[in-house]
mmCIF file of C-alpha atoms in Angstrom:
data_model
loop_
_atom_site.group_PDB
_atom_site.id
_atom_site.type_symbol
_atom_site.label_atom_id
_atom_site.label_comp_id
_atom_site.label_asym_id
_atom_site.label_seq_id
_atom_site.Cartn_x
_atom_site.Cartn_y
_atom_site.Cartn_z
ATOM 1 C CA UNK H 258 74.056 -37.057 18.837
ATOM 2 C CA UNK H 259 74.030 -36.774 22.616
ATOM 3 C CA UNK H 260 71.343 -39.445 24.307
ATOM 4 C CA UNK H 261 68.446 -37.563 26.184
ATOM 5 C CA UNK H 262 68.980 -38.680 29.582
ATOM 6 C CA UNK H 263 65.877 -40.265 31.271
ATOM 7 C CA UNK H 264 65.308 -39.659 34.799
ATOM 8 C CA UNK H 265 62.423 -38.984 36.972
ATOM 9 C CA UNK H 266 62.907 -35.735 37.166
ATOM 10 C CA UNK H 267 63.060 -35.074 33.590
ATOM 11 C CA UNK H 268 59.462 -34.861 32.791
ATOM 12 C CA UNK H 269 60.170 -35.498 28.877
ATOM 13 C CA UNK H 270 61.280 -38.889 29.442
ATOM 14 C CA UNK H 271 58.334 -40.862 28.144
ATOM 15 C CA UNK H 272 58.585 -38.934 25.089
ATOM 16 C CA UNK H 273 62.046 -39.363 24.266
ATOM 17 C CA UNK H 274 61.703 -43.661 24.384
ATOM 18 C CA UNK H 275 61.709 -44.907 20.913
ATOM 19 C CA UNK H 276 57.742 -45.675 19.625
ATOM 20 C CA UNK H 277 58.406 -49.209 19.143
ATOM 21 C CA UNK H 278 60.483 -49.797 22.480
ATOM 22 C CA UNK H 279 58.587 -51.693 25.501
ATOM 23 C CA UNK H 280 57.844 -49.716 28.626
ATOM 24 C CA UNK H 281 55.776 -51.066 31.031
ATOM 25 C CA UNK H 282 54.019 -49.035 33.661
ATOM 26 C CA UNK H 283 54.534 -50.191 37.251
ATOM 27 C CA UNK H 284 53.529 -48.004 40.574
ATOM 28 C CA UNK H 285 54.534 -48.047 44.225
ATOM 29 C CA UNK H 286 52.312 -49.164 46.411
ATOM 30 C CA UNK H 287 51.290 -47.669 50.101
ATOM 31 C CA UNK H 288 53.287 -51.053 51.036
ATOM 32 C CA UNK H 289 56.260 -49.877 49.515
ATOM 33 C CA UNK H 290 56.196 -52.372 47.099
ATOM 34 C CA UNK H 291 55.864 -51.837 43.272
ATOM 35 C CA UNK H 292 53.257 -53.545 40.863
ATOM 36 C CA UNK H 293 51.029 -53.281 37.483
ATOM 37 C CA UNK H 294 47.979 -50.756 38.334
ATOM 38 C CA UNK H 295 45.606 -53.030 39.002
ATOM 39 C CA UNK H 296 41.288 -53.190 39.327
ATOM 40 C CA UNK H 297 38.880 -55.358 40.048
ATOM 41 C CA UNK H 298 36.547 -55.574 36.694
ATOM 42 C CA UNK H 299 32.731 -55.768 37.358
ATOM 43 C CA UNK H 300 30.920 -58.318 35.549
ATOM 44 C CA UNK H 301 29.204 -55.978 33.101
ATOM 45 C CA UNK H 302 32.455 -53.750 32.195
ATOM 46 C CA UNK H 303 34.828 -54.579 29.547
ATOM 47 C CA UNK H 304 38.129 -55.213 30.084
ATOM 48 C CA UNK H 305 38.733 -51.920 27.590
ATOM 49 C CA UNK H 306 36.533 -49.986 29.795
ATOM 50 C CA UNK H 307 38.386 -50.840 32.906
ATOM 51 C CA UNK H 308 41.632 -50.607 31.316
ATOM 52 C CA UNK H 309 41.074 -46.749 30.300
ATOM 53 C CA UNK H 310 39.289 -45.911 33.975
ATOM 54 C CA UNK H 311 41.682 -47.388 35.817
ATOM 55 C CA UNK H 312 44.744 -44.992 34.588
ATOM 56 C CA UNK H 313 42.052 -42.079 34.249
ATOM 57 C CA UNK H 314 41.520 -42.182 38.114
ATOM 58 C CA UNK H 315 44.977 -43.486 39.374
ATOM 59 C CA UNK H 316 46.088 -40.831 41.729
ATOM 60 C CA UNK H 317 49.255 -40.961 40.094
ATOM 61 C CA UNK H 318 48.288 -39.952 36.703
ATOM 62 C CA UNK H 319 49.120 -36.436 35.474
ATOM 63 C CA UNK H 320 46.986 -36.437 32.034
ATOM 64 C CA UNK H 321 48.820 -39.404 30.734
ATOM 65 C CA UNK H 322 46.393 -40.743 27.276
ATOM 66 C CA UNK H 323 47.330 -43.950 26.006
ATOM 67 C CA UNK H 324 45.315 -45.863 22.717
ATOM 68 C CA UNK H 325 45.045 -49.533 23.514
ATOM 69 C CA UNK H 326 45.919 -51.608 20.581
ATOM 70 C CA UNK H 327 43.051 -54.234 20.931
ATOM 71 C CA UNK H 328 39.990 -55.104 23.382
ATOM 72 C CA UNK H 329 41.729 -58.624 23.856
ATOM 73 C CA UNK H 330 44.813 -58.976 26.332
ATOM 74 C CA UNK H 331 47.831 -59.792 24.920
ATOM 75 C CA UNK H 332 48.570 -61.410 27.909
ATOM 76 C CA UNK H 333 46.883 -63.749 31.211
ATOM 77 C CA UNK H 334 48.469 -64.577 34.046
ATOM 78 C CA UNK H 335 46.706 -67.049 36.379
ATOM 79 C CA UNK H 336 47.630 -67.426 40.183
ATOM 80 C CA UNK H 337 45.524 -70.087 41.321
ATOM 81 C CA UNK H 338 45.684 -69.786 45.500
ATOM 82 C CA UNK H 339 45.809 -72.725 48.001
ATOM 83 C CA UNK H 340 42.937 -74.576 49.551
ATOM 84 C CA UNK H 341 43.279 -73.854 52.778
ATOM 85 C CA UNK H 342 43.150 -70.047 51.509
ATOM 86 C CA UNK H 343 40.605 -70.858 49.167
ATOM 87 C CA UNK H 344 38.300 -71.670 51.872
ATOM 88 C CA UNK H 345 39.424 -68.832 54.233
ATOM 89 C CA UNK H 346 38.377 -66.523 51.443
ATOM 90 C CA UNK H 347 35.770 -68.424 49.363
ATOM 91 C CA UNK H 348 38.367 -67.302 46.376
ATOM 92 C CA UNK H 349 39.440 -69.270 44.389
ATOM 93 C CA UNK H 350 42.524 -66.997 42.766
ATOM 94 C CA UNK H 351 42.974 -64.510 40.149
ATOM 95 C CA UNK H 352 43.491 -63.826 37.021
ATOM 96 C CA UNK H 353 45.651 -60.396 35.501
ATOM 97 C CA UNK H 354 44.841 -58.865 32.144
ATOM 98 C CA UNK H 355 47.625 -57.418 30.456
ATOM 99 C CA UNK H 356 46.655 -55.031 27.750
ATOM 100 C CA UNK H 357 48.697 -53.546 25.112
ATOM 101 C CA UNK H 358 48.646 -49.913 24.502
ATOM 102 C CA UNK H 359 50.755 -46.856 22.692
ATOM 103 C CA UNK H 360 51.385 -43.657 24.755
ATOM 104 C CA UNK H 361 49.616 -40.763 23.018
ATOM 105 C CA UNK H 362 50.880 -37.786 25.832
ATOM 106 C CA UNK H 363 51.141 -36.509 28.966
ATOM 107 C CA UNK H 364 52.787 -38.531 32.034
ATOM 108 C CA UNK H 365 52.328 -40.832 34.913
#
């Protein structure tokens, strides 16, 4: 068997990953810099809901349909800032969300 090479050109490539390999999808960021997609969630949306609009409206996404596994995150991360920025910004950090999900088609 020859290996399917993955590149970005190659617009297969997400199909050709085996179904129970991890991918994780980051994007570059006007700052040049590369991160999870990322949204603030209103109080009365669900994390699901915000989840499945944020890649639906990314301005990156070319039809890509994914099926999350669960409403709950698999994952939190908490970044808790400083004082002194706390009070700058009356925050008092954040908190990420990462959701588990299984591509269905298309591509990012």
């Amino acid at each position: 068997f020859k290996p399917i090479e993955l590149s970005l050109t190659n617009k297969q490539s997400v199909s050709a990953i085996k179904p129970f390999s991890s991918v994780y999808l980051v994007v570059e960021t006007a700052e040049k810099t590369w991160e999870f997609p990322r949204r603030v969630v209103e109080s009365e949306a669900s994390l699901h809901e915000s989840s499945m609009s944020l890649l639906g409206s990314h301005p990156d996404n070319k039809n890509l349909k994914v099926q999350l596994h669960s409403r709950i995150p698999i994952s939190v991360h908490v970044n808790k800032y400083s004082k002194t920025y706390q009070e700058h910004t009356k925050l008092m950090g954040v908190k990420t969300f990462f959701m588990k999900c299984s591509y269905v088609e298309g591509n990012f």
